Short mmCIF file of C-alpha atoms and ligand atoms in Angstrom, two decimals:
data_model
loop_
_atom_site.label_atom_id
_atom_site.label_comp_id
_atom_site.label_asym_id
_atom_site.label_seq_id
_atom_site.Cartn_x
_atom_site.Cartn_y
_atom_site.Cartn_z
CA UNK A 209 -36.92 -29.52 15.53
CA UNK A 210 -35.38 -26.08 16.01
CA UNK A 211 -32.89 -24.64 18.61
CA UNK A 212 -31.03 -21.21 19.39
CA UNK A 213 -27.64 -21.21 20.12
CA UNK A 214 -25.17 -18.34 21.22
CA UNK A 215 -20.90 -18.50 20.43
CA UNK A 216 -17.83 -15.91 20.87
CA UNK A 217 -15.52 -15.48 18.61
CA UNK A 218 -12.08 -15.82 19.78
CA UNK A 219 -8.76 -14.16 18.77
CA UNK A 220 -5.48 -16.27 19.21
CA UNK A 221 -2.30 -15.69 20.95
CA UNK A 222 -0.41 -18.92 19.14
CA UNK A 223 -2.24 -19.08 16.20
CA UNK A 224 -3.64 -21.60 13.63
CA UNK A 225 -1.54 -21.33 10.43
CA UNK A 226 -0.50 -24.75 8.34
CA UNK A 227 -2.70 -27.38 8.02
CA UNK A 228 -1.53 -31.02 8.02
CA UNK A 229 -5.10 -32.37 6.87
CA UNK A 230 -7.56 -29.34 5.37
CA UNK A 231 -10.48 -32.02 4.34
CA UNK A 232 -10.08 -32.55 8.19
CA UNK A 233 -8.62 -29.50 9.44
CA UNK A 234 -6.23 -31.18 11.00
CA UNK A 235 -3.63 -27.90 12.09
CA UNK A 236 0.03 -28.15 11.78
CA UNK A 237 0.57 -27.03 14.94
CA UNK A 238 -1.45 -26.24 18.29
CA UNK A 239 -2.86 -22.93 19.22
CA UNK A 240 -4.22 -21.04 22.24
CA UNK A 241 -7.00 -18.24 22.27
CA UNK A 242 -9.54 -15.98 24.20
CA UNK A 243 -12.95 -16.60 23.56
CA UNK A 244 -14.44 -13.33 23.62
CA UNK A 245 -17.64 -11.92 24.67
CA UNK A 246 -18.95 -9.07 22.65
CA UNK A 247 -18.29 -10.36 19.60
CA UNK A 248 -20.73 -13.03 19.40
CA UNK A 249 -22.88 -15.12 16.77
CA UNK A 250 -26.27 -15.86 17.23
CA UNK A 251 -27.84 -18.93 15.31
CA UNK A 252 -30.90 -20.63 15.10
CA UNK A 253 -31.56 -24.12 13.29
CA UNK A 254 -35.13 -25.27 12.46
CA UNK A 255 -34.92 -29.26 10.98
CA UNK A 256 -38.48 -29.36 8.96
CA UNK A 257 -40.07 -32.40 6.62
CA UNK A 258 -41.40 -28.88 5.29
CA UNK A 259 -38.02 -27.60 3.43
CA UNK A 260 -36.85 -28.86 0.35
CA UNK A 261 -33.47 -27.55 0.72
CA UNK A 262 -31.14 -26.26 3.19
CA UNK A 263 -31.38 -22.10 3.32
CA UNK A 264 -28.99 -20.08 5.30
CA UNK A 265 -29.98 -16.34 6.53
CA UNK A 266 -26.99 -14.35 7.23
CA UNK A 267 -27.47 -11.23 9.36
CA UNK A 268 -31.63 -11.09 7.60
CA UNK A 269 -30.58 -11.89 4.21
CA UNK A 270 -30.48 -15.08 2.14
CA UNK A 271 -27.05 -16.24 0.31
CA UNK A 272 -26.34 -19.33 -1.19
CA UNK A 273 -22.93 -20.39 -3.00
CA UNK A 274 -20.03 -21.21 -1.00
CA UNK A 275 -21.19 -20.04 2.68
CA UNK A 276 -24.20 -22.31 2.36
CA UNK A 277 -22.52 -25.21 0.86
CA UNK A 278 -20.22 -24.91 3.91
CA UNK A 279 -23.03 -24.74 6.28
CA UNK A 280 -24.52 -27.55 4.54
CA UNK A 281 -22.04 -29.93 4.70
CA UNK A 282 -21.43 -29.43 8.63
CA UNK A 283 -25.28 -30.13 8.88
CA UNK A 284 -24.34 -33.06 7.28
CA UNK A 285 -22.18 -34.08 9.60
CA UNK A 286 -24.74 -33.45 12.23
CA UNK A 287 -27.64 -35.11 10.38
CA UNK A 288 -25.29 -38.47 10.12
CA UNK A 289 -24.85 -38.49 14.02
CA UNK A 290 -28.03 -38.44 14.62
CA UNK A 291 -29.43 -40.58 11.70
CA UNK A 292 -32.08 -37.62 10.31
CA UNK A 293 -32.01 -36.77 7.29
CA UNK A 294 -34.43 -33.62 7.39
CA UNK A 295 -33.20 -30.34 5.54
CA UNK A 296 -33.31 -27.27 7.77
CA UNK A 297 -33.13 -23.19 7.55
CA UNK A 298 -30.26 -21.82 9.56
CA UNK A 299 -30.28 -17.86 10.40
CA UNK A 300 -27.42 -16.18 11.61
CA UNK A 301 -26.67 -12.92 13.27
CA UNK A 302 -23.46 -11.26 14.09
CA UNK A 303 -23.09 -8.59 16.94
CA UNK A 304 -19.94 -7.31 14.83
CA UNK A 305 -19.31 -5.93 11.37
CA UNK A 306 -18.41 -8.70 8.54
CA UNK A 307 -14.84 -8.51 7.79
CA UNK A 308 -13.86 -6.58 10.83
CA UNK A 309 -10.85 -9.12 11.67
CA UNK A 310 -13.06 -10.49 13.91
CA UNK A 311 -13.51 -14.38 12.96
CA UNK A 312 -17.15 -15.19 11.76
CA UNK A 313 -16.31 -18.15 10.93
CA UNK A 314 -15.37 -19.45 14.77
CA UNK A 315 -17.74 -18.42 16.29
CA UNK A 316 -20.37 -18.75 13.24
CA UNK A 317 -19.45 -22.56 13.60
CA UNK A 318 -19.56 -23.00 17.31
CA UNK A 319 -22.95 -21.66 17.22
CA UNK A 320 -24.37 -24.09 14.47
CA UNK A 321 -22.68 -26.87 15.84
CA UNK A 322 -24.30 -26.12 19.07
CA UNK A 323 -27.85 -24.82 17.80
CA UNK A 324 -28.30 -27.65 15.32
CA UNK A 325 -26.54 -30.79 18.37
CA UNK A 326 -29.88 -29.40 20.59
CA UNK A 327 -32.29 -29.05 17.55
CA UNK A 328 -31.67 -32.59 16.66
CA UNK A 329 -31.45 -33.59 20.47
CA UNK A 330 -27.93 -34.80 20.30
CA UNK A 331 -26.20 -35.14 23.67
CA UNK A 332 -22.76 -34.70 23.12
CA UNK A 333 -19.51 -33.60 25.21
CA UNK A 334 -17.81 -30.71 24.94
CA UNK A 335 -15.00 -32.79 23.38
CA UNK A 336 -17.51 -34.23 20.90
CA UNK A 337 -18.72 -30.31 20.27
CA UNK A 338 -15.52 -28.77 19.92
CA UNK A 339 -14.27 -31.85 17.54
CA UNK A 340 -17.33 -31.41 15.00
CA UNK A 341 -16.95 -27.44 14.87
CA UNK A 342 -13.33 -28.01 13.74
CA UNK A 343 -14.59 -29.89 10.72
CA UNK A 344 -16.75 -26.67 9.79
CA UNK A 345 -14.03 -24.42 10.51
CA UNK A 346 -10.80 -24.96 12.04
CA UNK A 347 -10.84 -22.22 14.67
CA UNK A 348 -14.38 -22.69 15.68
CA UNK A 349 -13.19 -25.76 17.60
CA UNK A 350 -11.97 -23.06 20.57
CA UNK A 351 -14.88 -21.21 20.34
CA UNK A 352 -16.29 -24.21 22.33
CA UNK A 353 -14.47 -23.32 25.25
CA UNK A 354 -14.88 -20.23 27.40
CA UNK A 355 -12.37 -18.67 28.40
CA UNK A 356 -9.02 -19.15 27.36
CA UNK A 357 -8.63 -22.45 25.29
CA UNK A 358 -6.60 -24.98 23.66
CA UNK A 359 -6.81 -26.68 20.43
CA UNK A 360 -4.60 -29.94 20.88
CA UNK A 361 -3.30 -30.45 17.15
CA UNK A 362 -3.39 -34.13 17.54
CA UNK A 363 -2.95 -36.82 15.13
CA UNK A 364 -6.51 -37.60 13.43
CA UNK A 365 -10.01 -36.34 13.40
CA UNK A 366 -10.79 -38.13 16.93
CA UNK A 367 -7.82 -36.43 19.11
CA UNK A 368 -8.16 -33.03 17.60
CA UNK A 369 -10.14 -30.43 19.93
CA UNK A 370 -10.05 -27.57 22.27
CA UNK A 371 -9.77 -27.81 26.07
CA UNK A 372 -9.80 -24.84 28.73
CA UNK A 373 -6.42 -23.74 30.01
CA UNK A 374 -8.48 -21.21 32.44
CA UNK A 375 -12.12 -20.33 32.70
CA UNK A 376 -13.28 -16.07 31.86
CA UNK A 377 -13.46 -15.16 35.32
CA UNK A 378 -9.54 -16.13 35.46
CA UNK A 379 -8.08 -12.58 34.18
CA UNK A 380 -9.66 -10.03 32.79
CA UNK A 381 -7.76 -9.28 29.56
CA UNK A 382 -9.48 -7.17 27.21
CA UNK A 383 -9.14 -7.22 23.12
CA UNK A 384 -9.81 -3.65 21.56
CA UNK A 385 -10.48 -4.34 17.84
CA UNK A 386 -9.14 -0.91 15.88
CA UNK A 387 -11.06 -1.76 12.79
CA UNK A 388 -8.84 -0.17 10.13
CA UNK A 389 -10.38 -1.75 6.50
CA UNK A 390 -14.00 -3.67 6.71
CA UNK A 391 -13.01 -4.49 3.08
CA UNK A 392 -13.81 -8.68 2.94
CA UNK A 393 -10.30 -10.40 2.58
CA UNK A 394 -9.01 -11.48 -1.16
CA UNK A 395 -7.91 -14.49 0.39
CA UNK A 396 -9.44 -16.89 2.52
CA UNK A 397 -7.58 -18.17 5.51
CA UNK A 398 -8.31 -21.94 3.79
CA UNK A 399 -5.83 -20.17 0.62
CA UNK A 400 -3.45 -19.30 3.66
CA UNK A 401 -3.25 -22.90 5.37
CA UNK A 402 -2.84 -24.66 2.36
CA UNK A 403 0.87 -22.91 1.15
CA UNK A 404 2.02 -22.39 4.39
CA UNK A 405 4.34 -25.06 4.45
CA UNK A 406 5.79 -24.12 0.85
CA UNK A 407 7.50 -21.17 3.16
CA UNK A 408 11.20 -21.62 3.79
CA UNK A 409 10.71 -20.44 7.31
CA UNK A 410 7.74 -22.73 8.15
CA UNK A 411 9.48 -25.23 9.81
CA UNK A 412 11.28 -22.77 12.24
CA UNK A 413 7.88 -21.43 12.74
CA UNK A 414 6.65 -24.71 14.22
CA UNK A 415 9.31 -24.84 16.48
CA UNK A 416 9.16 -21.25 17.71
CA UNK A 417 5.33 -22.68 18.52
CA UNK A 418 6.12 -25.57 20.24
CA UNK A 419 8.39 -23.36 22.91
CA UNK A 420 5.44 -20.70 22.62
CA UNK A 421 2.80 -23.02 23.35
CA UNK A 422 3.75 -23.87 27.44
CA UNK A 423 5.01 -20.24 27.78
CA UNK A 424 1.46 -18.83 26.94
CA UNK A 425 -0.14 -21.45 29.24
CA UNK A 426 1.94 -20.36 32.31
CA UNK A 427 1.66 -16.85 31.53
CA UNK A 428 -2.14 -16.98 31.60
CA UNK A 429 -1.95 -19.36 34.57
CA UNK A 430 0.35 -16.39 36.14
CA UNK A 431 -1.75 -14.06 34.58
CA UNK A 432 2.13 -12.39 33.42
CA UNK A 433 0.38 -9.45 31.30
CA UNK A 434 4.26 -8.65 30.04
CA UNK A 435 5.01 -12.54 28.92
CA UNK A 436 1.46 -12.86 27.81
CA UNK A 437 1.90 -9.86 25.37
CA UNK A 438 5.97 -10.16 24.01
CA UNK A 439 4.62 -14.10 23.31
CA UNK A 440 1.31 -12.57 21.39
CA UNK A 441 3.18 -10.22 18.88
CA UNK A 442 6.08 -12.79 18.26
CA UNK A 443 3.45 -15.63 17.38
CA UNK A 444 1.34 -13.28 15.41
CA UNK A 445 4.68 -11.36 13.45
CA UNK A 446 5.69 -14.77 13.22
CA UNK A 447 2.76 -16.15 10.95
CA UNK A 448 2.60 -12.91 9.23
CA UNK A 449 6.31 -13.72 8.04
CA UNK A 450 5.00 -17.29 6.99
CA UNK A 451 2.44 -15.42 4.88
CA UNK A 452 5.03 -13.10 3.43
CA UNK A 453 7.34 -16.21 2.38
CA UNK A 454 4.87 -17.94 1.10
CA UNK A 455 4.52 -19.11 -2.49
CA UNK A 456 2.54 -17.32 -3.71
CA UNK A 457 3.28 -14.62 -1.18
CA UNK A 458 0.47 -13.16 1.19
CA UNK A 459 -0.07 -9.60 2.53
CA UNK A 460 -2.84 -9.04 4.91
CA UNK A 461 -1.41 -5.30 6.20
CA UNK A 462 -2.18 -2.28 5.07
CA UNK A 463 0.09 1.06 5.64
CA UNK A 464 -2.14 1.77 9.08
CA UNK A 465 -1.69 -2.24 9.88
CA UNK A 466 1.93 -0.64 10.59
CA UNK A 467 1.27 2.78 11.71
CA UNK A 468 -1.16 1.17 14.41
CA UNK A 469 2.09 -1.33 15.49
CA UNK A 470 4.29 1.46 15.84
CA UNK A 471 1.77 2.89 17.95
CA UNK A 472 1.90 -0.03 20.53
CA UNK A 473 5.22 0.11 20.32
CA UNK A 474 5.04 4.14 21.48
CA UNK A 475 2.26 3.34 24.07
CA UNK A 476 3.74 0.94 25.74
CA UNK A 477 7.11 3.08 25.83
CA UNK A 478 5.45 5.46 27.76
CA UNK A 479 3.99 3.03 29.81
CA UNK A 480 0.83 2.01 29.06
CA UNK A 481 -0.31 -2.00 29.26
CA UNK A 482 -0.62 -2.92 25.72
CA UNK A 483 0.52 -5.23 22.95
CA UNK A 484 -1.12 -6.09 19.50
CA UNK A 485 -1.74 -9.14 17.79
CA UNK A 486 -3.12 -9.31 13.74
CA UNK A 487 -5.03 -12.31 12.19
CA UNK A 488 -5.33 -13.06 8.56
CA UNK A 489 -6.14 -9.19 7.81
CA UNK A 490 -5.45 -5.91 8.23
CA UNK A 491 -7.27 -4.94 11.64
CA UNK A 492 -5.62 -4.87 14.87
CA UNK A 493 -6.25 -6.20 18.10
CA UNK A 494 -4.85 -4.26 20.79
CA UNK A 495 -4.72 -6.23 24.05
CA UNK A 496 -4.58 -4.86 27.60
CA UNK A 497 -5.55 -4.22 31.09
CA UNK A 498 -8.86 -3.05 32.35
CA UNK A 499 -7.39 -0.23 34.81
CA UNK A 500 -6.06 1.39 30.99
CA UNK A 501 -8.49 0.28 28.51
CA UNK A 502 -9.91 3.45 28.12
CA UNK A 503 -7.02 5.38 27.80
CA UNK A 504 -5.48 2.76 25.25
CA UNK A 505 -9.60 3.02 23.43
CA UNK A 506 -8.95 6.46 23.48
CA UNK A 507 -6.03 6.83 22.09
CA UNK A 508 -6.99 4.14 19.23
CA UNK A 509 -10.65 6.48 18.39
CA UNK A 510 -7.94 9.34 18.01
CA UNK A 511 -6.15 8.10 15.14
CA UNK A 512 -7.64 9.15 12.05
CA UNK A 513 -7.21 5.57 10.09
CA UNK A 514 -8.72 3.54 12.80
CA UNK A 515 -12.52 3.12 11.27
CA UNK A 516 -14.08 1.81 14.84
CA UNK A 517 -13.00 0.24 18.25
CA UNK A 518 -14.86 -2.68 19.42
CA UNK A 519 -14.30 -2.93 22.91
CA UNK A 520 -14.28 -7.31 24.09
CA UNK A 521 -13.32 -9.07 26.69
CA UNK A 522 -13.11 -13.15 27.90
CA UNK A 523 -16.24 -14.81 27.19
CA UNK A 524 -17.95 -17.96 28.54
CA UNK A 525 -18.78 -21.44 26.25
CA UNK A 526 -21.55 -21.44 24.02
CA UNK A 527 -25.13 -21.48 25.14
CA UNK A 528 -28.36 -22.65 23.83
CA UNK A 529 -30.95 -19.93 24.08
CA UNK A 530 -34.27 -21.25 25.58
CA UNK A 531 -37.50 -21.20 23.00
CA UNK A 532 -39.26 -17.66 23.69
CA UNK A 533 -36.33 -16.00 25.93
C1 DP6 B 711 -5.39 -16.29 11.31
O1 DP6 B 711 -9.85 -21.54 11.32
O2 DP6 B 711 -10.59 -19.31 10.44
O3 DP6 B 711 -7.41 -16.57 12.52
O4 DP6 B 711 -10.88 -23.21 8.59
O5 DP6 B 711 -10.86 -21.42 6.82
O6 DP6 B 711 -12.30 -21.17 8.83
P1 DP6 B 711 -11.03 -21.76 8.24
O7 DP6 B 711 -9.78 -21.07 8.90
P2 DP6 B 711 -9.68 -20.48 10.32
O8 DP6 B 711 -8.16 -19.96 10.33
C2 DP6 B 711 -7.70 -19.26 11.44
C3 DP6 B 711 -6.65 -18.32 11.05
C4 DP6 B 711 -6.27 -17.26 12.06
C5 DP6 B 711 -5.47 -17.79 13.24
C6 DP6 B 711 -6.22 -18.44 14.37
O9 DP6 B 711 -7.33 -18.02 14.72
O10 DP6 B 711 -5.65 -19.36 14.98
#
């Protein structure tokens, strides 16, 4: 029982930071992102009487510890729905560099949950999909969804998923990654979620989300490039403030992290389309237009701290990969 699967990762605009459940990753708040296209995760799952053990094989080598546990326990998950209890070797391939602030884990999760659903011949919704790849990792659940999507924060593991707020062919925004540091972060996001809420400006945070959250929707809607981008670097300097107040506190930047900001800032002064946004690290994502995204990637290859660009743009839903294509 084996099947190939095929996710993007996505970057947010409101992002995913505070978790009200993490057994569940159930988020404190929703969030709203851009699957993307180039930077994908290929994954295939073969179920076998044959294996003693599951065996993950990241990028053509084997690891174990805490990446395979993880993967283990969302096979788990899958193996319960669909009452098989067969262990299974999982390899994985990334079309981006590890630790190049482009999430693995999204859209390393949306492809399991998709490859392993079809290897065990579960039919299940996209609700059902996106709900289960949440429990692996909390931003995989909009990985789901091409295009730009949704994760509804709900109340409990049934009502928490991604939807599509518009489909890739909507507006063509593109994400240049300026890959300052591939350096894998000191602290996982999980670290992150957790003390969130011991920040004195959390709760102001969620409420600066919850007037974000329709503002982003109608800007994409509008496709409003302007509203789109002032919205993107106030959510994203927004959790990076929540991370700077924690306790303990969290720094993801690095000098360039604010060299490449000031940057924007400059660029867009002289009016070129583009705005930044920063996840749990130190890259950047620089966001704009296709009529100046190669201007805006040339100006980003000029600057001697950016490491690499990688150029992505709205991507569709996952896909299983036919046996032998
Ligand atoms: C900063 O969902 O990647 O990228 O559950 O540990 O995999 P895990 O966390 P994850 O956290 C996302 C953090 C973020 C913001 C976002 O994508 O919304």
């Amino acid at each position: 029982m084996r099947a190939t699967a095929t996710a993007g990762s996505n970057i947010a605009i409101v992002k995913y930071w505070g978790a009200r459940d993490l057994a569940l990753n159930l988020p404190a708040n929703g969030s709203i992102s851009l699957t993307l296209d180039a930077a994908r995760t290929t994954t295939t799952v073969d179920f076998a009487p044959a294996y003693e053990a599951d065996a993950l094989v990241l990028n053509g080598r084997e690891v174990g510890g805490t990446a395979l546990a993880r993967v283990s326990a969302h096979l788990d998950r899958l193996r319960a729905l669909a009452g098989v209890n067969l262990r299974a070797r999982v390899e994985t391939a990334n079309t981006f560099p590890e630790g190049s602030g482009i999430a693995s884990s999204a859209s390393g999760f949306a492809a399991l949950t998709v490859a392993a659903a079809a290897a065990l011949g579960l039919r299940l919704s996209e609700r059902e999909l996106s709900r289960l790849a949440r429990l692996g990792s909390g931003s995989a659940c909009r990985s789901i969804i091409g295009g730009w999507a949704e994760w509804l924060a709900g109340t409990c593991d049934e009502d928490s998923y991604a939807v599509q707020v518009a489909p890739p062919e909507h507006w063509n925004v593109r994400d240049l990654v300026a890959v300052i540091s591939a350096e894998p972060k000191a602290v996982p996001s999980a670290k992150g979620h957790e003390r969130a809420a011991s920040s004195p400006l959390f709760e102001a945070r969620l409420r600066q989300v919850e007037e974000a959250l329709p503002a982003v929707r109608r800007a994409i809607l509008e496709r409003d490039f302007h509203a789109l981008g002032v919205l993107a670097e106030a959510d994203a300097l927004s959790m990076h403030a929540i991370m700077l107040t924690s306790a303990p506190p969290l720094l993801y930047w690095l000098p360039a992290t604010v060299e490449l900001i000031r940057q924007v800032w400059q660029w867009r002064l002289e009016g070129l389309p583009c705005y930044f946004t920063i996840d749990a690290g130190p890259n950047v994502h620089v966001l704009t237009l296709p009529q100046a995204v190669a201007h805006v990637a040339e100006r980003l290859r000029a600057l001697p701290f950016v490491r690499q660009v990688i150029p992505c743009g709205p991507g569709p839903a996952p896909r299983v990969i036919p046996s032998g294509a």
